[in-house]
Coordinates of C-alpha atoms in Angstrom, one line a residue:
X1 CA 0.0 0.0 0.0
X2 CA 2.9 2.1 0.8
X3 CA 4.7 2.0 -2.7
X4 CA 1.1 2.0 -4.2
X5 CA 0.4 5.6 -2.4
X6 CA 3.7 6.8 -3.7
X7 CA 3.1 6.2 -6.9
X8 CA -0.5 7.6 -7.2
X9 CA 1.0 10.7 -5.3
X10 CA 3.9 11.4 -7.4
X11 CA 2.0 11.4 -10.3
X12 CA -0.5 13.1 -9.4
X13 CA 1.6 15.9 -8.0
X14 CA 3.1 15.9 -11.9
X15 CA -0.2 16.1 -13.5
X16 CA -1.4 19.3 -11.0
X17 CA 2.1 20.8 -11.2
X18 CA 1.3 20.9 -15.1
X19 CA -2.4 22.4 -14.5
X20 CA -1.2 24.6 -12.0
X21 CA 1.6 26.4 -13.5
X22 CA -0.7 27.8 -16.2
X23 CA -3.0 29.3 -13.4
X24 CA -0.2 30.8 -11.6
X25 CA 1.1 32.2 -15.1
X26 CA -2.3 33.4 -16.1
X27 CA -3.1 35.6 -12.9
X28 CA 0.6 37.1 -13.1
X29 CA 1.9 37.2 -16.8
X30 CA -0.1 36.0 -19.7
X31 CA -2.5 38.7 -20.2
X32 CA -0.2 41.4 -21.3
X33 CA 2.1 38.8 -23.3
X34 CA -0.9 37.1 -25.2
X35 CA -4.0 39.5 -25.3
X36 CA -1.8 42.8 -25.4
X37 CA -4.6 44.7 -27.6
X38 CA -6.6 44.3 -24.3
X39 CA -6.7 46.5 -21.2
X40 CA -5.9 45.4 -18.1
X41 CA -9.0 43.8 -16.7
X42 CA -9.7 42.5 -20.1
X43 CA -6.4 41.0 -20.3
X44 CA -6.4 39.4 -17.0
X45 CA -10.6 38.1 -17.9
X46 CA -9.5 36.5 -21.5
X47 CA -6.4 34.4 -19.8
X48 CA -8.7 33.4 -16.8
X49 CA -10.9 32.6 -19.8
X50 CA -7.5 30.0 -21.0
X51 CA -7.6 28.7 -17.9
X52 CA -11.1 28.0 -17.3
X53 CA -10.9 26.0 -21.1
X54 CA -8.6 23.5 -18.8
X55 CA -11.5 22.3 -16.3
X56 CA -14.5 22.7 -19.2
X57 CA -11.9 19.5 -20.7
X58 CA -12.1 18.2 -17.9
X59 CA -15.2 16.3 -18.0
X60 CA -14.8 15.0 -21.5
X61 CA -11.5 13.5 -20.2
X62 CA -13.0 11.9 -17.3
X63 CA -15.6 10.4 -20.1
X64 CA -12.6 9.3 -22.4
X65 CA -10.6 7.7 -19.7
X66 CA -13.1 6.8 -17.5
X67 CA -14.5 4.5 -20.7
X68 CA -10.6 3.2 -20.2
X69 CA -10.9 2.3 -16.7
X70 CA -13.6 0.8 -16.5
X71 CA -13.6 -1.1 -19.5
X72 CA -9.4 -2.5 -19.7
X73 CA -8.4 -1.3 -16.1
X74 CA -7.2 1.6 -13.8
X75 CA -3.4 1.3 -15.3
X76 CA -3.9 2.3 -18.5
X77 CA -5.4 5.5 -17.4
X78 CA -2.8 6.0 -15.6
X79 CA 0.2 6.5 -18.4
X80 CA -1.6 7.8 -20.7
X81 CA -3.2 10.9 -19.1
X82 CA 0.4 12.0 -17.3
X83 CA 1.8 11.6 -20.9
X84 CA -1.2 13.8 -22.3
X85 CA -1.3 16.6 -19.8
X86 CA 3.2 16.3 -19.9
X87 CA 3.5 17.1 -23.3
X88 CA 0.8 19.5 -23.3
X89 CA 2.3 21.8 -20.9
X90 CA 6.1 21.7 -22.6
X91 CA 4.3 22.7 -25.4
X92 CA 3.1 26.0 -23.5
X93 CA 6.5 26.7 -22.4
X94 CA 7.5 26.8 -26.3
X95 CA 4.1 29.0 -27.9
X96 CA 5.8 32.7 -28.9
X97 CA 3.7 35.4 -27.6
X98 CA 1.5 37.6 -29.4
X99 CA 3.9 39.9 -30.7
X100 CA 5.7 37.2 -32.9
X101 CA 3.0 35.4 -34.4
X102 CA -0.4 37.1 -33.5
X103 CA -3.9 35.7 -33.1
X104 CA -2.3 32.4 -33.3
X105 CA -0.7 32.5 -29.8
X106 CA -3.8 32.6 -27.8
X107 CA -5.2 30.3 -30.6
X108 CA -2.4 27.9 -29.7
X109 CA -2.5 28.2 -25.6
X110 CA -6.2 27.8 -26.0
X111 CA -6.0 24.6 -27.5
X112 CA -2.6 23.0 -25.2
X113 CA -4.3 24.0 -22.7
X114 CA -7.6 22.2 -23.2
X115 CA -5.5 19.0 -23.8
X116 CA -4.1 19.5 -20.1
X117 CA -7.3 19.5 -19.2
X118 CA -8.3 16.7 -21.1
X119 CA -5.5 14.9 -19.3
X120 CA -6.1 15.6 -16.1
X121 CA -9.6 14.5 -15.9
X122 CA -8.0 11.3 -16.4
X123 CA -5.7 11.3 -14.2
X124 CA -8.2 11.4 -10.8
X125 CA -10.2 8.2 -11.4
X126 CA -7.3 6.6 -12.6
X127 CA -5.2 7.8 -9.2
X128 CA -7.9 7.2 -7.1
X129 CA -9.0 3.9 -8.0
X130 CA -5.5 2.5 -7.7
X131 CA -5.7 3.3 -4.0
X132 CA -9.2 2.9 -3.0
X133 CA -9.5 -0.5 -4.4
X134 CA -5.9 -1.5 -2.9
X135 CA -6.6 -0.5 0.0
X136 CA -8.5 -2.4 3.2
X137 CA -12.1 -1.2 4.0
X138 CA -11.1 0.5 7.4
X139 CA -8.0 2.4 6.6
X140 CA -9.5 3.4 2.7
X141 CA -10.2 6.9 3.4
X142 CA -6.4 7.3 5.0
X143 CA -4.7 5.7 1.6
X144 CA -7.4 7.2 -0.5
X145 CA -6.4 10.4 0.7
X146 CA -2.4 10.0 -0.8
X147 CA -3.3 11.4 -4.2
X148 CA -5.0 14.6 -2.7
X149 CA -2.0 15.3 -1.4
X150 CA -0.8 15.5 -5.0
X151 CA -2.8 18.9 -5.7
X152 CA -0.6 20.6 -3.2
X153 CA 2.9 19.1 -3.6
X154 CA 1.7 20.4 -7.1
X155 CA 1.2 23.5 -6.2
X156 CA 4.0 24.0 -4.3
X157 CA 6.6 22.6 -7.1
X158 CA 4.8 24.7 -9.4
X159 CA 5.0 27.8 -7.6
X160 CA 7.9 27.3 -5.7
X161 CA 10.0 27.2 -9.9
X162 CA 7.6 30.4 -10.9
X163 CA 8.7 32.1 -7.2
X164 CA 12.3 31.4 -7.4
X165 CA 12.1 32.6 -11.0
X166 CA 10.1 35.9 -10.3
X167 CA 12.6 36.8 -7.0
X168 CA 16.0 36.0 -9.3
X169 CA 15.2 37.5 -12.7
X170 CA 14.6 41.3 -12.9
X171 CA 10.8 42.0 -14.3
X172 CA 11.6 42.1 -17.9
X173 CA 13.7 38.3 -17.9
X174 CA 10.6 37.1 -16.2
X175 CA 8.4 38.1 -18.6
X176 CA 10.8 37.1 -21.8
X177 CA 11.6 34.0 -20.9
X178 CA 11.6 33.3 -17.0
X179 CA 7.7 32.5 -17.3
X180 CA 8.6 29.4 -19.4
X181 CA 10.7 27.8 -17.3
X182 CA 8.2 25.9 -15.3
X183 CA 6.3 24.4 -18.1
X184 CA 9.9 23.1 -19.5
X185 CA 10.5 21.5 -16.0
X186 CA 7.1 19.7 -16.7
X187 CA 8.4 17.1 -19.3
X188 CA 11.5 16.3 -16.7
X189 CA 8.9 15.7 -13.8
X190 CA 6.6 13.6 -16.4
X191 CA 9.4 11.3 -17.0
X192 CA 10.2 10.4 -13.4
X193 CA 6.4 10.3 -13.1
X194 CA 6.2 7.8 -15.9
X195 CA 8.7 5.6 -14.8
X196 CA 7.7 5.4 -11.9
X197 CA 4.4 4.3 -12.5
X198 CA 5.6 1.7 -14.5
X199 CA 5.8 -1.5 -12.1
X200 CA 2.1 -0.6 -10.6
X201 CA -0.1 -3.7 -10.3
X202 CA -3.9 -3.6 -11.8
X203 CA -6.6 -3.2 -9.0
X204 CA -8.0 -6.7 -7.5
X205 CA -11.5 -5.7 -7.9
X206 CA -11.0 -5.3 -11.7
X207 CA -9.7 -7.9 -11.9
X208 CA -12.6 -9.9 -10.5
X209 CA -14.9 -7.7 -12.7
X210 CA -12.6 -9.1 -15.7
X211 CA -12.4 -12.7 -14.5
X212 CA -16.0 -13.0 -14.4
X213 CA -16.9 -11.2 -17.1
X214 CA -18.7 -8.2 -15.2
X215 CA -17.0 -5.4 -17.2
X216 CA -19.4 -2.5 -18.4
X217 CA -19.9 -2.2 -21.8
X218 CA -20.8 1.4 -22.3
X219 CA -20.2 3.0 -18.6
X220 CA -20.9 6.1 -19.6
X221 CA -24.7 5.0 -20.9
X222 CA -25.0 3.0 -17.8
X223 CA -23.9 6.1 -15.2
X224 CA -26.5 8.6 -17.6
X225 CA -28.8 5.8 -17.0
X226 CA -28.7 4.3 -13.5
X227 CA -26.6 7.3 -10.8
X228 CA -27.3 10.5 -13.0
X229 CA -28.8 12.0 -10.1
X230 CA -25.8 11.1 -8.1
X231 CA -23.4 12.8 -10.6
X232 CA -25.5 15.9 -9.9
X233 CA -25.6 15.7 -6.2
X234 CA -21.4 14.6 -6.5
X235 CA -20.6 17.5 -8.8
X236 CA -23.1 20.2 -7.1
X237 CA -21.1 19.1 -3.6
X238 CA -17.8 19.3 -4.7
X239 CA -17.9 22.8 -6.0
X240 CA -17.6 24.5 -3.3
X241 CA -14.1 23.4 -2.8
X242 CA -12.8 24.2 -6.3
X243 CA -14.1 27.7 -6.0
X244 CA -12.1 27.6 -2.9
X245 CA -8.6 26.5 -3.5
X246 CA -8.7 28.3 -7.3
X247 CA -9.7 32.0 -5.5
X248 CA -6.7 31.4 -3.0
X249 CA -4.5 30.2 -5.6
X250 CA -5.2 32.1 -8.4
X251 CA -7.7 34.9 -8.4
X252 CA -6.1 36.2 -4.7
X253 CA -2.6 36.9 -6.8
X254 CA -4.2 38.5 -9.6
X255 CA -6.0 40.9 -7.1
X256 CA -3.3 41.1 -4.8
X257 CA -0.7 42.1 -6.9
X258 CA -2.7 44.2 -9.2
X259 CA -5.4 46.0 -7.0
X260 CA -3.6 46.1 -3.7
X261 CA -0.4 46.8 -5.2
X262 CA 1.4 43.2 -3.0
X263 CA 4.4 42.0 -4.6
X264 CA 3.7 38.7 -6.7
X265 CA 6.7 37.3 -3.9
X266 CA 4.8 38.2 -1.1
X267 CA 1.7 36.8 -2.6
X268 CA 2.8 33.4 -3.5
X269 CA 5.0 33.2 -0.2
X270 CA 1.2 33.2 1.3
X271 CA -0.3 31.4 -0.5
X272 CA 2.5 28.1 -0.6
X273 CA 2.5 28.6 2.9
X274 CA -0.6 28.1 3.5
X275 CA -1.1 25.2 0.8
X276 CA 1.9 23.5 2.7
X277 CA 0.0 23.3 6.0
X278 CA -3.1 21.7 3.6
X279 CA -1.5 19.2 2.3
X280 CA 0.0 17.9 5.9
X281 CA -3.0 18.0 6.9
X282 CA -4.6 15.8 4.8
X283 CA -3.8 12.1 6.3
X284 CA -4.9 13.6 9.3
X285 CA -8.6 14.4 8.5
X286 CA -8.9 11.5 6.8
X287 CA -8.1 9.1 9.6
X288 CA -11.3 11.4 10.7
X289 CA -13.2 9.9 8.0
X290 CA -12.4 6.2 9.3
X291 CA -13.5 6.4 12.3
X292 CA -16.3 8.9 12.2
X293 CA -17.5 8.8 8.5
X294 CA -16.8 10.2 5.1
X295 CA -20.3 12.1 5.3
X296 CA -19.8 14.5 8.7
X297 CA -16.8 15.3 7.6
X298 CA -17.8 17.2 4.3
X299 CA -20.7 18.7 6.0
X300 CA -18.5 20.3 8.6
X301 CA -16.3 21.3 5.7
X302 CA -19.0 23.0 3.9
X303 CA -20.3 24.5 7.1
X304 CA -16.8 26.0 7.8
X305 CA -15.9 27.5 4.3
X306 CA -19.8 28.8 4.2
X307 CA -18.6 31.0 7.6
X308 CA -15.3 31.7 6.4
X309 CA -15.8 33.1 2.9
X310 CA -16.2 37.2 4.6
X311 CA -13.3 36.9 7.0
X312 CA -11.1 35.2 3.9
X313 CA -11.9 38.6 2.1
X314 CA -11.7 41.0 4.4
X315 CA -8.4 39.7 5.4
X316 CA -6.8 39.4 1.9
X317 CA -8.0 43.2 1.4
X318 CA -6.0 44.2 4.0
X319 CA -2.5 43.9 2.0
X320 CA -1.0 42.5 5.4
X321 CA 1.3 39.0 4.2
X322 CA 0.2 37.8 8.2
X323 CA -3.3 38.6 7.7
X324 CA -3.5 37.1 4.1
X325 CA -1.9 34.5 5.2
X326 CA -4.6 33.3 8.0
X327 CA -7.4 34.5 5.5
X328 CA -6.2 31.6 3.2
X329 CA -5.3 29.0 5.5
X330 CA -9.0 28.9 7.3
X331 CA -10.4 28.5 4.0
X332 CA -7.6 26.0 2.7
X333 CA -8.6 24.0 5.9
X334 CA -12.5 23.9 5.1
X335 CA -11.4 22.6 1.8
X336 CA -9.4 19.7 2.9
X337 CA -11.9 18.8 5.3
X338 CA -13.9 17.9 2.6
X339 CA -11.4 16.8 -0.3
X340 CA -9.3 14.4 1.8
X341 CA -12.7 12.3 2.2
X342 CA -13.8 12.7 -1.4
X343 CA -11.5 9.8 -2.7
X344 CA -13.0 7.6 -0.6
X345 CA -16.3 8.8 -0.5
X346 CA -16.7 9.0 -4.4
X347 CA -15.8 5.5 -5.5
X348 CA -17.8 4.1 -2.4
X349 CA -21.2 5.6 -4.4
X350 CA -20.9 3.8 -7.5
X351 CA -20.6 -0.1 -8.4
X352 CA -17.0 -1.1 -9.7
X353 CA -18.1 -1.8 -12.9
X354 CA -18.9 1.9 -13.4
X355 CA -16.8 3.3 -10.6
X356 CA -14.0 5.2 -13.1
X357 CA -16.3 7.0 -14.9
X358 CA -19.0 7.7 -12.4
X359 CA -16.9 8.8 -9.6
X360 CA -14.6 11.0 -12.2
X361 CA -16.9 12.6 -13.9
X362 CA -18.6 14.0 -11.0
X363 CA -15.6 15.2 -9.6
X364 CA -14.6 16.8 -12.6
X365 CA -18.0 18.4 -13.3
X366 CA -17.5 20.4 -10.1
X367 CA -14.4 21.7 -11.2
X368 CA -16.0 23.5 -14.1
X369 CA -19.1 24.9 -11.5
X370 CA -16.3 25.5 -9.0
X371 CA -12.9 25.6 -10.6
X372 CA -13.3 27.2 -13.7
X373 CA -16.3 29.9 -13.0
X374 CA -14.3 31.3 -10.0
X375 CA -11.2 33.5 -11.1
X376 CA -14.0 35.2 -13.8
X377 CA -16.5 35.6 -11.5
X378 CA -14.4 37.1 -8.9
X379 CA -12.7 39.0 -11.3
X380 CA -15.6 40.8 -12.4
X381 CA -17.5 41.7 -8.7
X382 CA -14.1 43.2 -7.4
X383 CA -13.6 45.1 -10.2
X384 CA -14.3 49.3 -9.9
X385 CA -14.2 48.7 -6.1
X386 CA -12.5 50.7 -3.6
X387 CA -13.4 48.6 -0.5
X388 CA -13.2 44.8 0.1
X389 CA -14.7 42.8 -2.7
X390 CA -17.7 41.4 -0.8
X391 CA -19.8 40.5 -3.1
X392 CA -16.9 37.8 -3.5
X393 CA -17.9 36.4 -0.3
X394 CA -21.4 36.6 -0.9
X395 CA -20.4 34.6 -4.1
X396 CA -18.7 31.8 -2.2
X397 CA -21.0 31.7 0.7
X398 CA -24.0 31.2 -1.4
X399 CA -21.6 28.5 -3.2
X400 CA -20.9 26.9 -0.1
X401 CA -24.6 26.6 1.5
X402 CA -25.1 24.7 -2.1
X403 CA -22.6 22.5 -1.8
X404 CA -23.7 21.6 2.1
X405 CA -27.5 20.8 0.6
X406 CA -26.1 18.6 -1.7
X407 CA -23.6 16.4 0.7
X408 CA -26.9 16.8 3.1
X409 CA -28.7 14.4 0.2
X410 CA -25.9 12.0 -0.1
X411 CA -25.7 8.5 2.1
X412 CA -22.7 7.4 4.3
X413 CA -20.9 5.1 2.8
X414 CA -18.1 3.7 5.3
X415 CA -18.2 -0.1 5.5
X416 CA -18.4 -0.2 9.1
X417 CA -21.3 2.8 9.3
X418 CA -23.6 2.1 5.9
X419 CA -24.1 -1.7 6.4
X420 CA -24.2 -2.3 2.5
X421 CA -22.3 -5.3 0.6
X422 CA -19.1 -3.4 -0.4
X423 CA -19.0 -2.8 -4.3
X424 CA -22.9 -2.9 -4.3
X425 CA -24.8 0.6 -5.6
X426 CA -25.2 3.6 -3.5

């Protein structure tokens, strides 16, 4: 289980380093370099607009590879969407800007970065899956939890190269060439990522879906068919935590550094920190969510960010790197309290034989309610505002009482608590 978490967390961590980098690039240098006939807010709306492309991909991918999974197993999926969303993002590091080759640069970053996308709504089912069905019932929320650690040591590798960057190359290197860097480092990480995925074993209960000839046939029409009110009720609960994590991590530096005049250092020091104290927390709630329940856990969760969403604000509007700092780890916190469950939680509601492409495309359809929506919305309430962006707050809030009515509609599904045959439908 050990090497089995490793695996699913390195690669994982590969595949969000790849999605992340483009955020963090969007909210700090891609609007002037790739929509320079724009003004500022429009600039910083149309690459937001590249980077929500990402997570509208992402649900096709989950339907591409989630066909994989569930039809010739979870390894496949594996490879093939780190290899996707890899080369993908080299291929950002090498698109000239506007000024060389025109319409075609946006053109170009619209499409690499929809493939990214594509990849990475792979990448979660496949992840997942490899631990969840590994794993024994009463520790499978703890080993589950291994590739939602990924999403931070993501983050942090991908903002740790852009940071270093930003700090050691004057303004004008960063915005030539510096920027690239990171999305270079991609194909390296992908590589390591690759190989060491390499000597994974297929999951046990595929394997018994394959042995006795139980495999889907068309999972996606049996999922539309039999659970698509629980792909509704997964997707509408899950947003909530998207629309966290992407204001902290990428709306908060655009606004930041360009309303409240912070230094793109300062922000990012914040915001790493604060990711960094997520991620070890992870293992820890989901221990929680063995021996209490995957359910309570994302209620409190939702209850938390839904109180937390005007303090977050107000304290990111203060310009203070202490302050900003404790605005983003309370609502970092209410977001893992939910997403270290989720990977167990998810593939506990659907049957095995549909499990990869129920439990991923819910997932991923949050993304775009939560994930991709966010930076734009936000971006347009705080603009031509003097005072804290409130009706920010209001926006998440409203987002988070949502989310909270739709985990408030899902069953518990831990072994021990739901009494259910293990494997059988939610």
């Amino acid at each position: 289980m050990a090497r089995l978490a490793v695996a699913s967390l390195v690669g994982t961590a590969v595949e969000f380093y790849d999605f992340f980098i483009y955020g963090t690039a969007a909210a700090l240098v891609l609007g002037p370099l790739f929509f320079p006939t724009f003004s500022p807010l429009a600039g910083t709306l149309a690459a937001f607009g590249t980077f929500a492309v990402g997570f509208l991909a992402r649900p096709l991918g989950s339907i591409v590879f989630g066909h994989i999974g569930d039809r010739y197993g979870r390894r496949p999926v594996l490879f093939v969407s780190l290899l996707l969303t890899g080369c993908a993002t080299v291929a950002v590091g090498c698109v000239p800007a506007y000024g060389s080759i025109g319409v075609a640069a946006p053109l170009l970053l619209l499409t690499l970065r929809f493939l990214q996308g594509l990849g990475l709504g792979g990448e979660w089912g496949g992840a997942v899956l490899l631990t969840a069905e590994h794993a024994p019932a009463h520790r499978r929320a703890l080993w589950a939890s291994f590739p939602q650690i990924g999403p931070a040591v993501g983050f942090l590798l991908a903002n740790g190269v852009m940071l270093g960057l930003s700090a050691g190359l004057s303004d004008a290197e960063f915005r030539s060439w510096g920027w690239r860097v990171p999305f270079w480092v991609a194909g390296v990480l992908a590589a390591a990522g690759l190989l060491l995925r390499s000597s994974l074993a297929e999951t046990p209960q595929f394997e018994e879906l394959s042995a006795t000839g139980r495999r889907a046939s068309a999972p996606l029409a049996e999922v539309a068919r039999g659970h698509w009110r629980l792909v509704l009720l997964t997707a509408g609960a899950l947003a909530v935590g998207y629309a966290i994590f992407y204001t902290v991590s990428t709306w908060a530096l655009a606004y930041g550094t360009e309303r409240l005049g912070v230094s793109s250092t300062v922000m990012l020091t914040c915001v790493m920190a604060a990711v960094a104290i997520k991620g070890a927390a992870t293992p820890f709630v989901a221990l929680l969510a063995d021996r209490w329940g995957r359910r309570p856990l994302c209620l409190a969760g939702c209850a938390a960010a839904a109180l937390w969403m005007f303090p977050l604000v107000g304290l990111l509007h203060t310009g203070r790197p202490l302050l900003m700092f404790l605005g983003f780890l309370g609502a970092l916190l209410a977001f893992i309290t939910m997403f270290a469950v989720v990977a167990a939680y998810l593939p506990e509601l659907y049957e095995p034989r549909v499990r990869c492409t129920g439990a991923a495309v819910g997932y991923n359809l949050a993304g775009v309610l939560g994930g991709a929506l966010t930076p734009l919305v936000a971006t347009a309430l705080s603009e031509g505002r003097s005072g804290p962006p409130w009706g920010v707050a209001a926006y998440l809030t409203l987002l988070a009482l949502l989310s909270l009515g739709c985990f408030a509609l899902l069953p518990e599904t831990m072994p021990e608590r739901s009494g259910a045959v293990e494997g059988a439908p939610a």
